[in-house]
Short mmCIF file of C-alpha atoms in Angstrom, two decimals:
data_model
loop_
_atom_site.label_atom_id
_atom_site.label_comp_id
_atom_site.label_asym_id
_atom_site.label_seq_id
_atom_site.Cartn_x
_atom_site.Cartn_y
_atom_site.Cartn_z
CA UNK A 1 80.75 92.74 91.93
CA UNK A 2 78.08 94.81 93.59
CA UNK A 3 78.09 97.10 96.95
CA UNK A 4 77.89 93.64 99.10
CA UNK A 5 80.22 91.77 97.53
CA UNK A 6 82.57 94.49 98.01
CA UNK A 7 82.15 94.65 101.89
CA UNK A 8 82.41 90.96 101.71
CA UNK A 9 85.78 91.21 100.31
CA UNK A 10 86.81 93.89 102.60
CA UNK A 11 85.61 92.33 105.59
CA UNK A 12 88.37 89.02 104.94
CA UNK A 13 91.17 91.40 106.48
CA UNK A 14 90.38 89.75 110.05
CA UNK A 15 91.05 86.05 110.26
CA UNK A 16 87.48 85.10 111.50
CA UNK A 17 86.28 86.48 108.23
CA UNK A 18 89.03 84.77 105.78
CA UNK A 19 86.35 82.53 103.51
CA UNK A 20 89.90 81.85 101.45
CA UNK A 21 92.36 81.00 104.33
CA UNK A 22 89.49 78.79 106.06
CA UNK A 23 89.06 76.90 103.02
CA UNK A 24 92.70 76.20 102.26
CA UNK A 25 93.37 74.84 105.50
CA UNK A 26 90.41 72.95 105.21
CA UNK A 27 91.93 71.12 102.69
CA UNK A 28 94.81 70.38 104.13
CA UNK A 29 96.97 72.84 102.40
CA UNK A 30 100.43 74.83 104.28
CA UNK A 31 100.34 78.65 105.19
CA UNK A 32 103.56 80.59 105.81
CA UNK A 33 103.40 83.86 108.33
CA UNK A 34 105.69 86.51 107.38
CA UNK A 35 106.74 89.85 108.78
CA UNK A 36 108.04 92.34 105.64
CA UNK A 37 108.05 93.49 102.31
CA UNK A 38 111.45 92.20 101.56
CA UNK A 39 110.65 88.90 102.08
CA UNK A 40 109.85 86.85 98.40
CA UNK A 41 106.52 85.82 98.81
CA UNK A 42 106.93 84.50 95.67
CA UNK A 43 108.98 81.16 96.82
CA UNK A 44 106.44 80.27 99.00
CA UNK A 45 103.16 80.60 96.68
CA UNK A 46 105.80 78.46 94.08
CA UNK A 47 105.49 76.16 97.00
CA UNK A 48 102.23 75.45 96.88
CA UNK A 49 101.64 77.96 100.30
CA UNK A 50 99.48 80.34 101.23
CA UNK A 51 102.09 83.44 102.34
CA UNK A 52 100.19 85.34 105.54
CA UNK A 53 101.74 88.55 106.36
CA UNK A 54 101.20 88.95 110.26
CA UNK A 55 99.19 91.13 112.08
CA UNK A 56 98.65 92.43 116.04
CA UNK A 57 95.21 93.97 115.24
CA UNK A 58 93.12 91.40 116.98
CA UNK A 59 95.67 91.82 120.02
CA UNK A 60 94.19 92.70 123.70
CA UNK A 61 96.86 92.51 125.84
CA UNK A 62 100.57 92.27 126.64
CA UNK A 63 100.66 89.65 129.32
CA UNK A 64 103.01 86.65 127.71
CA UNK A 65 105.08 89.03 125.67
CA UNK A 66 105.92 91.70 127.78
CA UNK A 67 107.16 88.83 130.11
CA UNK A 68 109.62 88.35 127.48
CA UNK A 69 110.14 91.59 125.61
CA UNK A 70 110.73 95.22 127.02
CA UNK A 71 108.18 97.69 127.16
CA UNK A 72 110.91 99.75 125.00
CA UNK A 73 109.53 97.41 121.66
CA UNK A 74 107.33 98.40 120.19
CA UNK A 75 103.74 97.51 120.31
CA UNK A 76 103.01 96.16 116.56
CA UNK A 77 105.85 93.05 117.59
CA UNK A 78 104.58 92.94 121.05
CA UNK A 79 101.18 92.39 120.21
CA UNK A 80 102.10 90.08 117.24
CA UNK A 81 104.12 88.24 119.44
CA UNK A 82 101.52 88.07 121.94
CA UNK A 83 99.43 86.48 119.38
CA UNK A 84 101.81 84.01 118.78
CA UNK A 85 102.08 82.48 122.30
CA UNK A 86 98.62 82.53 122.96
CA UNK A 87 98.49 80.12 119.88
CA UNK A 88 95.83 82.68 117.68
CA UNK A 89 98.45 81.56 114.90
CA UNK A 90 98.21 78.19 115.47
CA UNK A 91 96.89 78.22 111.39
CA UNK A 92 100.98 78.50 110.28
CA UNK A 93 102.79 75.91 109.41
CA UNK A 94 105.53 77.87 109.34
CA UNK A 95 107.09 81.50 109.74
CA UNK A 96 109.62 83.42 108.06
CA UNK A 97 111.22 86.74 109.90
CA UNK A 98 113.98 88.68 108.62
CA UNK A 99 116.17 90.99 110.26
CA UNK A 100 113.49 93.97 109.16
CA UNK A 101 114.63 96.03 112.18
CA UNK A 102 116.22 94.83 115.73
CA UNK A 103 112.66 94.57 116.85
CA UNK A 104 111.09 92.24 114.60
CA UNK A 105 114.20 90.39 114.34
CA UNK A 106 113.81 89.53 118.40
CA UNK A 107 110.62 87.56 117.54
CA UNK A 108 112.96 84.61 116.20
CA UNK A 109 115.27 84.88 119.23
CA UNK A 110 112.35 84.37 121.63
CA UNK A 111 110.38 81.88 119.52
CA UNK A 112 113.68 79.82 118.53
CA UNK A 113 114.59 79.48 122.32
CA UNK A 114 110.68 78.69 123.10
CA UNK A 115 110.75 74.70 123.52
CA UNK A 116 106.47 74.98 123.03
CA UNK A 117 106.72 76.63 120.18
CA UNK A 118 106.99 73.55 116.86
CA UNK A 119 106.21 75.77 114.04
CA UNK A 120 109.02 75.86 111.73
CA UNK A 121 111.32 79.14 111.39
CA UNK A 122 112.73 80.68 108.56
CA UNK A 123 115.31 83.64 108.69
CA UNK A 124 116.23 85.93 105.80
CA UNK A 125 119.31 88.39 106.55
CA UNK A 126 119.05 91.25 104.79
CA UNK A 127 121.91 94.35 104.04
CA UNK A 128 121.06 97.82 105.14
CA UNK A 129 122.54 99.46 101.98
CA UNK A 130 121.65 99.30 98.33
CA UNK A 131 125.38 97.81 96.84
CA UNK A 132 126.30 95.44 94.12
CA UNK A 133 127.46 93.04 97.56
CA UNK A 134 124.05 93.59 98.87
CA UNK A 135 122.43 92.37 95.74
CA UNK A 136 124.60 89.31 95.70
CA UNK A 137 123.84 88.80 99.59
CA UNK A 138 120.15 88.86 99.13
CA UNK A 139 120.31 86.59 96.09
CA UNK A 140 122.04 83.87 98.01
CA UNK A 141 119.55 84.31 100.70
CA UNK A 142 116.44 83.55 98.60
CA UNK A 143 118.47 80.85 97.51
CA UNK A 144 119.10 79.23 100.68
CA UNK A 145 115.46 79.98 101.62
CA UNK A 146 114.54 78.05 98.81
CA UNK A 147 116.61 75.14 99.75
CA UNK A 148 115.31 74.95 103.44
CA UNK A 149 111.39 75.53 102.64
CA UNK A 150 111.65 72.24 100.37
CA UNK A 151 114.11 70.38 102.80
CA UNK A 152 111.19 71.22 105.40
CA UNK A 153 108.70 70.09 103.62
CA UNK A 154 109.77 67.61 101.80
CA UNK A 155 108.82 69.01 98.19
CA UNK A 156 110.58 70.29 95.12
CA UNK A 157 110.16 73.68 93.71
CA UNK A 158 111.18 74.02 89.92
CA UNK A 159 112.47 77.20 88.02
CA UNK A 160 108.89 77.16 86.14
CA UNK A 161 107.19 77.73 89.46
CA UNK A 162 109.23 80.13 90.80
CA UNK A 163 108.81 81.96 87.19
CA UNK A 164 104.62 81.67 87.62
CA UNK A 165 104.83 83.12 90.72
CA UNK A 166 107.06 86.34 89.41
CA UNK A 167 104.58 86.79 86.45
CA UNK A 168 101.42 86.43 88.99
CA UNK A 169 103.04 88.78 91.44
CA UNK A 170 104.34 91.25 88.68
CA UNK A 171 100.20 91.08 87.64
CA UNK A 172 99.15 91.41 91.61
CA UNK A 173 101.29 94.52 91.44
CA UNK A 174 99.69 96.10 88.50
CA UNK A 175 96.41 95.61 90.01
CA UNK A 176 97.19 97.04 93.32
CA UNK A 177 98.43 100.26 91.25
CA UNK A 178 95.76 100.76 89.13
CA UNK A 179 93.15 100.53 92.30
CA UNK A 180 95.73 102.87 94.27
CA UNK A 181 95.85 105.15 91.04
CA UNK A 182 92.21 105.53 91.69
CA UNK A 183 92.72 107.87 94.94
CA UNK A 184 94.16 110.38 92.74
CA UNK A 185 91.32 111.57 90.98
CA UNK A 186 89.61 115.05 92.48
CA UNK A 187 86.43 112.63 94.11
CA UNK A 188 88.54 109.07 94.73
CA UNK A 189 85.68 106.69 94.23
CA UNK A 190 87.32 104.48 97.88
CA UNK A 191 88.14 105.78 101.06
CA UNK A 192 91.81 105.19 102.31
CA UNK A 193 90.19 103.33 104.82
CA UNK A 194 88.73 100.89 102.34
CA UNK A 195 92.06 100.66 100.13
CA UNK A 196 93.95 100.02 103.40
CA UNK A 197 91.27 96.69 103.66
CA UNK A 198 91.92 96.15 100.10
CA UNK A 199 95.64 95.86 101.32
CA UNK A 200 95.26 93.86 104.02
CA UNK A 201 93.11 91.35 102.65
CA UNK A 202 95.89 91.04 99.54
CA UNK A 203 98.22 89.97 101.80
CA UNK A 204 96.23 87.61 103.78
CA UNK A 205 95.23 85.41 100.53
CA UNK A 206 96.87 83.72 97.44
CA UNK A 207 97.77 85.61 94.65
CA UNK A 208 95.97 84.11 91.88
CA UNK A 209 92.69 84.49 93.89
CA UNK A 210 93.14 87.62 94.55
CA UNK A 211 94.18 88.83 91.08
CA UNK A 212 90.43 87.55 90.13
CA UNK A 213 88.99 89.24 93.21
CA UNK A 214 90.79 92.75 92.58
CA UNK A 215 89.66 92.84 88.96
CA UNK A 216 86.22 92.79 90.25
CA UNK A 217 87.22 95.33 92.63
CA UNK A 218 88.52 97.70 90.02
CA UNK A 219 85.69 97.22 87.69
CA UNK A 220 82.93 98.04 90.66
CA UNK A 221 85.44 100.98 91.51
CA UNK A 222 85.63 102.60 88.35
CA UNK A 223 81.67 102.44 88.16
CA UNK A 224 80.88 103.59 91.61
CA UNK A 225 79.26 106.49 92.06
CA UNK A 226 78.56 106.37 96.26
CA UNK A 227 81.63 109.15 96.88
CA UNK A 228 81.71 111.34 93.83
CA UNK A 229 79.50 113.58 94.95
CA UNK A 230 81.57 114.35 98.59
CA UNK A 231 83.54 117.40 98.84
CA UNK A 232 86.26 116.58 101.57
CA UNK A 233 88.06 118.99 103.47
CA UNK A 234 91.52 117.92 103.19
CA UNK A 235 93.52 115.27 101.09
CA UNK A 236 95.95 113.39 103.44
CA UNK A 237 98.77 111.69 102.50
CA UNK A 238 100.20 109.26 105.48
CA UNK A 239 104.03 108.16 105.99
CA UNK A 240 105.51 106.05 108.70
CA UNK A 241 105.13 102.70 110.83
CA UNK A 242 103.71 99.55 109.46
CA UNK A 243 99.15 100.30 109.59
CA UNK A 244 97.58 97.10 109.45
CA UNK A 245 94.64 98.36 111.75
CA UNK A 246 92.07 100.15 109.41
CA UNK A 247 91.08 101.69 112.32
CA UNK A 248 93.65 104.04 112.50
CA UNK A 249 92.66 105.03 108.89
CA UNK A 250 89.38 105.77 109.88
CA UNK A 251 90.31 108.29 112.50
CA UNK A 252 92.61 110.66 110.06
CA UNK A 253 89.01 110.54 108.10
CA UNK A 254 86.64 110.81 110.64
CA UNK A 255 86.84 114.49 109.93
CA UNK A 256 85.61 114.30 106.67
CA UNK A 257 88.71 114.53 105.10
CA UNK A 258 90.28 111.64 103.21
CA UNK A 259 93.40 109.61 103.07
CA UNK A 260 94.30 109.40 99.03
CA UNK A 261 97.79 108.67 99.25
CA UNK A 262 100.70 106.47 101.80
CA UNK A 263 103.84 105.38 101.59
CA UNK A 264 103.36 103.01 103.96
CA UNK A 265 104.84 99.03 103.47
CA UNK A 266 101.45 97.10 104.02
CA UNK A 267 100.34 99.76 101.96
CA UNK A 268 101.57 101.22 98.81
CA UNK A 269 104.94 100.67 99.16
CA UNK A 270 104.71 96.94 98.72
CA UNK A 271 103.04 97.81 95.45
CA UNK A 272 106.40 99.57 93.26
CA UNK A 273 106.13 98.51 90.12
CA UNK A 274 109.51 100.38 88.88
CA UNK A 275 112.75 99.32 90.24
CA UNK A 276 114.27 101.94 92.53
CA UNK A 277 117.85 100.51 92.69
CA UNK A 278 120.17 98.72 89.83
CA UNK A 279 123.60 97.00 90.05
CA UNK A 280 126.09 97.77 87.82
CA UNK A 281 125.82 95.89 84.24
CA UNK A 282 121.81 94.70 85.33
CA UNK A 283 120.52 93.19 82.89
CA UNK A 284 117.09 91.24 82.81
CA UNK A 285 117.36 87.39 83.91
CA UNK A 286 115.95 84.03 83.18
CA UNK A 287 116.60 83.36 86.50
CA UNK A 288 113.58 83.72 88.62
CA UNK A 289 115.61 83.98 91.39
CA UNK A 290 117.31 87.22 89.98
CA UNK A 291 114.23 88.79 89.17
CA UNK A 292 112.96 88.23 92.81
CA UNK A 293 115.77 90.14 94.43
CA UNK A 294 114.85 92.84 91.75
CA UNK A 295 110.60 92.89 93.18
CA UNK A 296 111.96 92.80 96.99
CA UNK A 297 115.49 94.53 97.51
CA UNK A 298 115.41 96.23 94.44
CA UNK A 299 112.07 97.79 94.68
CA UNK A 300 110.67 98.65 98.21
CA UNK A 301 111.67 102.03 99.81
CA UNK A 302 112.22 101.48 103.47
CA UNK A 303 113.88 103.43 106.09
CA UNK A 304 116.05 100.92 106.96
CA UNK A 305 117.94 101.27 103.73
CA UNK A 306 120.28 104.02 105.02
CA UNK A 307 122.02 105.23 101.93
CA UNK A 308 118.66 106.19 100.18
CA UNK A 309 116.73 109.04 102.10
CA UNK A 310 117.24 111.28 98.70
CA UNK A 311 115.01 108.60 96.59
CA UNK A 312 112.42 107.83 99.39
CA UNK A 313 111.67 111.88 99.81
CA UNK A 314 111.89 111.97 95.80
CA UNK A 315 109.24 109.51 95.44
CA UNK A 316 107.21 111.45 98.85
CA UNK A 317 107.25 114.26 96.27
CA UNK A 318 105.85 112.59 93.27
CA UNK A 319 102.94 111.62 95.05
CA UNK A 320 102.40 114.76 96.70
CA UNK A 321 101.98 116.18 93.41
CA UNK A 322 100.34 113.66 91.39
CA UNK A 323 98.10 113.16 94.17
CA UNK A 324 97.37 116.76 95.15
CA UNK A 325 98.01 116.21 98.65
CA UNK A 326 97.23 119.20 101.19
CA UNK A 327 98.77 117.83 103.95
CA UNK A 328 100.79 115.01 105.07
CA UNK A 329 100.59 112.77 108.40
CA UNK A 330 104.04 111.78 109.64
CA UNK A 331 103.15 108.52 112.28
CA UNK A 332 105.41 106.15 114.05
CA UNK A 333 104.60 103.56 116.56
CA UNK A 334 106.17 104.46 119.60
CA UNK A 335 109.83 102.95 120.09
CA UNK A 336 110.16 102.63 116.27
CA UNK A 337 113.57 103.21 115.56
CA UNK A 338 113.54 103.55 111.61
CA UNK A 339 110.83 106.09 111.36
CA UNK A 340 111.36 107.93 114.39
CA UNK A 341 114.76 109.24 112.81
CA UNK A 342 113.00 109.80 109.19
CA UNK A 343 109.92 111.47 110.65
CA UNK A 344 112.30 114.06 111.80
CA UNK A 345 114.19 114.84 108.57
CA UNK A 346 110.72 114.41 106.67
CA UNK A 347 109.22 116.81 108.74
CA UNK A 348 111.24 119.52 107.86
CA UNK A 349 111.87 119.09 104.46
CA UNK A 350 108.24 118.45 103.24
CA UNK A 351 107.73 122.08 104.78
CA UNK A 352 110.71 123.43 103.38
CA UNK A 353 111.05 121.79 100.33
CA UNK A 354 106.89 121.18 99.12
CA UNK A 355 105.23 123.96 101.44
CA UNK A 356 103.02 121.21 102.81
CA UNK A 357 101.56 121.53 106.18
CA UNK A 358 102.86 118.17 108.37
CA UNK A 359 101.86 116.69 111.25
CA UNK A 360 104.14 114.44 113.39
CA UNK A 361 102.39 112.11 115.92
CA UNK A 362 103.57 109.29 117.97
CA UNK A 363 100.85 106.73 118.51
CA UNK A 364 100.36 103.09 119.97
CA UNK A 365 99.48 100.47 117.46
CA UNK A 366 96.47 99.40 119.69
CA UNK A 367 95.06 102.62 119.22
CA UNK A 368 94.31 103.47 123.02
CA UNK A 369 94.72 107.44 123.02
CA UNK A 370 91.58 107.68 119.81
CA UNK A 371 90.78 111.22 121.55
CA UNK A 372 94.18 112.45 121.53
CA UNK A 373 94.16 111.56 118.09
CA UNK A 374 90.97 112.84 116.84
CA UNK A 375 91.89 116.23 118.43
CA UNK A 376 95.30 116.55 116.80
CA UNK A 377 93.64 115.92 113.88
CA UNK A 378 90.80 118.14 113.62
CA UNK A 379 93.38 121.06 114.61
CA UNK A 380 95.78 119.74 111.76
CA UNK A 381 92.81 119.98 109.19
CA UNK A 382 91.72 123.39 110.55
CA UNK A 383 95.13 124.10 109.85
CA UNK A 384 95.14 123.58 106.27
CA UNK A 385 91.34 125.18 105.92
CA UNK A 386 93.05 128.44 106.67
CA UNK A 387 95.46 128.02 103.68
CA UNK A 388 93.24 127.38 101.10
#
């Protein structure tokens, strides 16, 4: 992979530019939208599907969803929604939402009571604690999901599939760790910008493509010598709402200062490798099933799993370190619930607890207010000049 191919790959984050997903519907084959990190991914690739996590980026207005929504959602299901109705989906043959947070879990009210709208729905309920119950619950979820995907469709799904699709994801993983491993080093040889493409376009193609894709990616990263040479003037480290607009990227960097670490869920943190949470007497499985609850409920560090705030700023910590972080960016969309409230303990601890300079910002996911932005920004990075 050279310098072109690169951009090439980065550039398949936007639909228009998805080679892959224009070539698989081409021939005929199903894609499945879906909303979150819990959701197993992996049933749906043992499908034969393309999984397609959604996206509001290429979103201009509001007009059919706020005639259904509140302008108290937020904007990231708004403009996804949007999307939705004005048929810029139309490539899904079907869509699976779980109950992520109240607002996401409105989109399949609206489009289940929509009499236009054809496209198969899927719904995944999902616990709010980490419990030997919750385990169970989410097991006989995936189960049921399983059952209604080939009921759908019309198509069986063996044990051996789901089992491929485990060992490609487990390998998808790796990959995604070793790249993000990368932004550690004093002169990261990618942008967090250009890992939060990397990202994007991960989720937005099949696994076992791009497991051949990010092995060229890793190999031209290692070798690339474009960045080593820049001296930034602050390491970032960003925590909060969903980014799947690199754009927003971009502006914590515009500065010349660079984004090296995230714990962000299109981000890193759909990347753990290590299982966070255990029920009593675990013990590894045959059962692909099993092992899927253990890569989704087991593994991903969300907000909206209320009994572990301790782990989540544990693992904050770790990467602050290991990454040398000098200052963190605390973001929610605005109206977001789940981060609002953890923003606000995060804030305080980080300072008390790391001695990390924080900023907390509130921000639109279509990115209208760039100046107030920039500003708050440049006076954040300023900021930690003076410490050093």
């Amino acid at each position: 992979m050279d310098k072109g191919d690169f951009n090439r790959f980065l550039s398949m984050y936007k639909v228009d530019n998805n080679t892959f997903l224009t070539d698989w519907k081409n021939n005929g084959k199903k894609v499945i939208g879906y909303y979150c990190s819990y959701l197993p991914e992996e049933i749906i690739h043992a499908a034969g599907m393309l999984p397609y996590r959604i996206k509001g980026v290429e979103n201009v207005d509001f007009i059919k969803s706020d005639a259904i929504l509140s302008r108290f959602n937020c904007t990231y299901v708004r403009s996804t929604l949007n999307l939705i109705l004005n048929q810029k989906y139309e490539f899904l043959d079907g869509l699976l939402i779980a109950n992520t947070c109240d607002h996401v879990r409105r989109i399949y009210d609206v489009l289940n009571y929509q009499k236009d709208f054809k496209t198969p729905l899927f719904f995944i309920s999902l616990p709010h604690l980490f419990s030997n119950e919750g385990w169970n619950w989410v097991k006989d979820e995936i189960y049921l999901f399983r059952e209604s995907l080939m009921k759908s469709y019309n198509l069986k799904i063996s044990d051996d599939d789901t089992k491929n699709a485990v060992i490609l994801y487990n390998e998808n993983r790796k990959l995604m760790n070793e790249i993000g491993s990368l932004r550690a080093n004093r002169r990261p040889p990618l942008t967090g910008t250009e890992f939060s493409k990397i990202c994007l376009v991960n989720s937005s193609i099949r696994k076992d493509y791009a497991n051949k894709e990010l092995k060229k990616v890793l190999s031209y990263l290692k070798s690339r010598k474009e960045l080593k040479d820049n001296e930034y003037r602050a390491r970032l480290m960003v925590i909060g709402s969903s980014i799947d607009n690199p754009a927003f990227i971009s502006i914590l960097e515009h500065a010349n200062s660079i984004v090296i670490a995230d714990a962000i869920c299109s981000q890193s943190r759909s990347f753990l490798e290590k299982m966070v949470w255990k029920p009593e007497g675990y013990e590894k499985s045959s059962d692909p099933i099993k092992e899927l609850v253990g890569a989704t409920y087991g593994r991903v560090l969300c907000p909206r799993m209320m009994n572990f705030h301790k782990e989540r700023l544990k693992q904050i910590e770790e990467l602050v370190r290991k990454h040398k972080v000098d200052g963190v960016v605390l973001q929610r969309i605005e109206f977001c619930d789940l981060h609002g409230i953890e923003n606000s303990f995060l804030q305080h601890e980080l300072k008390e607890q790391l001695d990390v300079p924080v900023l907390n910002i509130d921000r639109e996911y279509f990115l209208g207010d760039i100046g107030r932005l920039r500003t708050r920004v440049e006076a954040f990075i300023e900021k930690i000049e003076r410490r050093k």
